[in-house]
Amino acid sequence: MQDRRPVAIGPLLIIGGKEDKVHTPDILLQLVRFIHKTNRANRIGIVTTASRQDHLAFRTYQQVFTRMGIDTVDALTIQSRQEANRMAWANQLKDLAALFFVGGNQLRVTSLLGGTQFNQALNQAFRQGLIVVGTSAGAAMMSATMIVEGAQDDIPTRNAVQTVTGLGLWPHAVIDQHFTQRGRLGRLLAVLAQNPAVLGVGIDEDTAIFVDQEQEWLEVWGSQTVSLVDGWSITETNAAESVPGQPLILSHVTLHVLSKGYGFHLRTRQPIRIEEETVRND
């Protein structure tokens, strides 16, 4: 079992989308249990920037978290850069245990929040232990390299995927979601061919990873699998010489497919067996 000491930098909970909220909502329940173990207020903020149906998205999670025992669920319905530069939104982060980014369009998150007062306050709160959670688009935006769009069920090519700069909460990874369900291995390999230093992370629906960057490990939660694609071991690639549409060559890529009960050490790049879920109460 992993070390349970509190971390200085906040943990990340990165969800692959379509997490169960009703029948077996294990991921969200584990999040609530973790919050209750901290010395922070029993309070979650919901950032709806990625969604065009922001009020509906908020109400959905408000009902879920209230039912699970969270005292206060705040709506952070930021829909413009002007709003994101209002100090009232930034100041609200100081009172939260966790900040939850809903799904939708990840480019809305980076284009509307990037570089704003809210973004700066988020980075500061994260360094002070704020738990940052994201599902679907809210997961994709956490890495420094963010996938915007790309071909699905296709071979990796140089132009198979479009990437931009994400919020960078996890700088050494690139995250894809709805992974197995939408056949996204090819596009993750395409990103990795051009960015082999980062860890490619593909998260299935109703599945999440709990990431502790201070202790350098992650743990898989939920019902499906997480695919970790490691480019450090690549011995040959044609990424620099290829032309758009040309299949990419990658030799000696390392792939780990992990499920609940397993984790991964980020420094040694090795999977680990977790006998009991790390953040649950004994």
PDB file of N, CA and C in Angstrom, residues 152-190:
ATOM      1  N   GLN A 152     -10.016   8.750 -35.045  1.00  0.00           N
ATOM      2  CA  GLN A 152     -10.267   7.613 -34.164  1.00  0.00           C
ATOM      3  C   GLN A 152     -10.276   6.335 -34.992  1.00  0.00           C
ATOM      4  N   ASP A 153      -9.913   5.224 -34.354  1.00  0.00           N
ATOM      5  CA  ASP A 153      -9.841   3.936 -35.051  1.00  0.00           C
ATOM      6  C   ASP A 153      -8.998   4.044 -36.312  1.00  0.00           C
ATOM      7  N   ASP A 154      -7.850   4.687 -36.208  1.00  0.00           N
ATOM      8  CA  ASP A 154      -7.020   4.939 -37.378  1.00  0.00           C
ATOM      9  C   ASP A 154      -5.563   4.688 -37.022  1.00  0.00           C
ATOM     10  N   ILE A 155      -4.740   4.507 -38.058  1.00  0.00           N
ATOM     11  CA  ILE A 155      -3.313   4.324 -37.834  1.00  0.00           C
ATOM     12  C   ILE A 155      -2.687   5.661 -37.446  1.00  0.00           C
ATOM     13  N   PRO A 156      -1.586   5.639 -36.690  1.00  0.00           N
ATOM     14  CA  PRO A 156      -0.941   6.905 -36.328  1.00  0.00           C
ATOM     15  C   PRO A 156      -0.229   7.527 -37.525  1.00  0.00           C
ATOM     16  N   THR A 157      -0.563   8.766 -37.818  1.00  0.00           N
ATOM     17  CA  THR A 157       0.118   9.536 -38.852  1.00  0.00           C
ATOM     18  C   THR A 157       0.505  10.889 -38.272  1.00  0.00           C
ATOM     19  N   ARG A 158       1.355  11.596 -38.986  1.00  0.00           N
ATOM     20  CA  ARG A 158       1.860  12.864 -38.473  1.00  0.00           C
ATOM     21  C   ARG A 158       0.745  13.875 -38.238  1.00  0.00           C
ATOM     22  N   ASN A 159      -0.271  13.857 -39.079  1.00  0.00           N
ATOM     23  CA  ASN A 159      -1.365  14.826 -38.954  1.00  0.00           C
ATOM     24  C   ASN A 159      -2.636  14.198 -38.396  1.00  0.00           C
ATOM     25  N   ALA A 160      -2.484  13.090 -37.654  1.00  0.00           N
ATOM     26  CA  ALA A 160      -3.664  12.381 -37.144  1.00  0.00           C
ATOM     27  C   ALA A 160      -4.312  13.090 -35.977  1.00  0.00           C
ATOM     28  N   VAL A 161      -3.607  14.008 -35.366  1.00  0.00           N
ATOM     29  CA  VAL A 161      -4.108  14.612 -34.136  1.00  0.00           C
ATOM     30  C   VAL A 161      -3.646  16.064 -34.054  1.00  0.00           C
ATOM     31  N   GLN A 162      -4.505  16.896 -33.478  1.00  0.00           N
ATOM     32  CA  GLN A 162      -4.171  18.301 -33.242  1.00  0.00           C
ATOM     33  C   GLN A 162      -3.971  18.508 -31.750  1.00  0.00           C
ATOM     34  N   THR A 163      -2.866  19.139 -31.388  1.00  0.00           N
ATOM     35  CA  THR A 163      -2.586  19.413 -29.978  1.00  0.00           C
ATOM     36  C   THR A 163      -2.321  20.902 -29.773  1.00  0.00           C
ATOM     37  N   VAL A 164      -2.635  21.357 -28.571  1.00  0.00           N
ATOM     38  CA  VAL A 164      -2.317  22.721 -28.146  1.00  0.00           C
ATOM     39  C   VAL A 164      -1.790  22.632 -26.716  1.00  0.00           C
ATOM     40  N   THR A 165      -1.513  23.773 -26.123  1.00  0.00           N
ATOM     41  CA  THR A 165      -1.047  23.805 -24.736  1.00  0.00           C
ATOM     42  C   THR A 165      -2.225  23.701 -23.778  1.00  0.00           C
ATOM     43  N   GLY A 166      -2.162  22.748 -22.845  1.00  0.00           N
ATOM     44  CA  GLY A 166      -3.190  22.606 -21.819  1.00  0.00           C
ATOM     45  C   GLY A 166      -2.865  23.457 -20.603  1.00  0.00           C
ATOM     46  N   LEU A 167      -3.564  23.220 -19.505  1.00  0.00           N
ATOM     47  CA  LEU A 167      -3.323  23.999 -18.290  1.00  0.00           C
ATOM     48  C   LEU A 167      -2.059  23.573 -17.549  1.00  0.00           C
ATOM     49  N   GLY A 168      -1.520  22.409 -17.889  1.00  0.00           N
ATOM     50  CA  GLY A 168      -0.208  22.032 -17.374  1.00  0.00           C
ATOM     51  C   GLY A 168      -0.153  21.601 -15.926  1.00  0.00           C
ATOM     52  N   LEU A 169      -1.267  21.138 -15.371  1.00  0.00           N
ATOM     53  CA  LEU A 169      -1.249  20.660 -13.990  1.00  0.00           C
ATOM     54  C   LEU A 169      -0.442  19.367 -13.858  1.00  0.00           C
ATOM     55  N   TRP A 170      -0.386  18.596 -14.933  1.00  0.00           N
ATOM     56  CA  TRP A 170       0.470  17.413 -14.995  1.00  0.00           C
ATOM     57  C   TRP A 170       1.369  17.580 -16.216  1.00  0.00           C
ATOM     58  N   PRO A 171       2.517  18.213 -16.071  1.00  0.00           N
ATOM     59  CA  PRO A 171       3.307  18.640 -17.228  1.00  0.00           C
ATOM     60  C   PRO A 171       3.973  17.519 -18.009  1.00  0.00           C
ATOM     61  N   HIS A 172       4.161  16.355 -17.416  1.00  0.00           N
ATOM     62  CA  HIS A 172       4.937  15.302 -18.066  1.00  0.00           C
ATOM     63  C   HIS A 172       4.049  14.195 -18.641  1.00  0.00           C
ATOM     64  N   ALA A 173       2.821  14.541 -18.990  1.00  0.00           N
ATOM     65  CA  ALA A 173       1.892  13.552 -19.537  1.00  0.00           C
ATOM     66  C   ALA A 173       1.052  14.189 -20.633  1.00  0.00           C
ATOM     67  N   VAL A 174       0.453  13.345 -21.451  1.00  0.00           N
ATOM     68  CA  VAL A 174      -0.594  13.773 -22.375  1.00  0.00           C
ATOM     69  C   VAL A 174      -1.757  12.808 -22.178  1.00  0.00           C
ATOM     70  N   ILE A 175      -2.956  13.355 -22.043  1.00  0.00           N
ATOM     71  CA  ILE A 175      -4.110  12.575 -21.590  1.00  0.00           C
ATOM     72  C   ILE A 175      -5.147  12.461 -22.695  1.00  0.00           C
ATOM     73  N   ASP A 176      -5.652  11.248 -22.902  1.00  0.00           N
ATOM     74  CA  ASP A 176      -6.804  11.039 -23.783  1.00  0.00           C
ATOM     75  C   ASP A 176      -7.868  10.293 -22.991  1.00  0.00           C
ATOM     76  N   GLN A 177      -9.127  10.525 -23.349  1.00  0.00           N
ATOM     77  CA  GLN A 177     -10.246   9.974 -22.578  1.00  0.00           C
ATOM     78  C   GLN A 177     -11.212   9.246 -23.513  1.00  0.00           C
ATOM     79  N   HIS A 178     -12.218   8.563 -22.916  1.00  0.00           N
ATOM     80  CA  HIS A 178     -13.105   7.685 -23.704  1.00  0.00           C
ATOM     81  C   HIS A 178     -12.223   6.748 -24.550  1.00  0.00           C
ATOM     82  N   PHE A 179     -11.152   6.236 -23.966  1.00  0.00           N
ATOM     83  CA  PHE A 179     -10.019   5.744 -24.744  1.00  0.00           C
ATOM     84  C   PHE A 179     -10.337   4.485 -25.556  1.00  0.00           C
ATOM     85  N   THR A 180     -10.627   3.383 -24.882  1.00  0.00           N
ATOM     86  CA  THR A 180     -10.931   2.149 -25.605  1.00  0.00           C
ATOM     87  C   THR A 180     -12.246   2.264 -26.352  1.00  0.00           C
ATOM     88  N   GLN A 181     -13.230   2.916 -25.739  1.00  0.00           N
ATOM     89  CA  GLN A 181     -14.564   3.017 -26.318  1.00  0.00           C
ATOM     90  C   GLN A 181     -14.555   3.734 -27.670  1.00  0.00           C
ATOM     91  N   ARG A 182     -13.621   4.646 -27.880  1.00  0.00           N
ATOM     92  CA  ARG A 182     -13.577   5.406 -29.133  1.00  0.00           C
ATOM     93  C   ARG A 182     -12.332   5.102 -29.970  1.00  0.00           C
ATOM     94  N   GLY A 183     -11.623   4.052 -29.617  1.00  0.00           N
ATOM     95  CA  GLY A 183     -10.494   3.607 -30.431  1.00  0.00           C
ATOM     96  C   GLY A 183      -9.412   4.654 -30.617  1.00  0.00           C
ATOM     97  N   ARG A 184      -8.862   5.156 -29.523  1.00  0.00           N
ATOM     98  CA  ARG A 184      -7.967   6.304 -29.607  1.00  0.00           C
ATOM     99  C   ARG A 184      -6.479   5.977 -29.427  1.00  0.00           C
ATOM    100  N   LEU A 185      -6.122   4.700 -29.498  1.00  0.00           N
ATOM    101  CA  LEU A 185      -4.709   4.350 -29.340  1.00  0.00           C
ATOM    102  C   LEU A 185      -3.861   4.959 -30.450  1.00  0.00           C
ATOM    103  N   GLY A 186      -4.350   4.918 -31.682  1.00  0.00           N
ATOM    104  CA  GLY A 186      -3.583   5.442 -32.808  1.00  0.00           C
ATOM    105  C   GLY A 186      -3.223   6.902 -32.639  1.00  0.00           C
ATOM    106  N   ARG A 187      -4.186   7.696 -32.202  1.00  0.00           N
ATOM    107  CA  ARG A 187      -3.886   9.126 -32.079  1.00  0.00           C
ATOM    108  C   ARG A 187      -2.986   9.420 -30.885  1.00  0.00           C
ATOM    109  N   LEU A 188      -3.061   8.597 -29.827  1.00  0.00           N
ATOM    110  CA  LEU A 188      -2.142   8.786 -28.707  1.00  0.00           C
ATOM    111  C   LEU A 188      -0.719   8.418 -29.121  1.00  0.00           C
ATOM    112  N   LEU A 189      -0.574   7.375 -29.928  1.00  0.00           N
ATOM    113  CA  LEU A 189       0.744   7.018 -30.449  1.00  0.00           C
ATOM    114  C   LEU A 189       1.300   8.117 -31.341  1.00  0.00           C
ATOM    115  N   ALA A 190       0.424   8.769 -32.111  1.00  0.00           N
ATOM    116  CA  ALA A 190       0.871   9.865 -32.975  1.00  0.00           C
ATOM    117  C   ALA A 190       1.435  11.015 -32.153  1.00  0.00           C
TER     118      ALA A 190
END
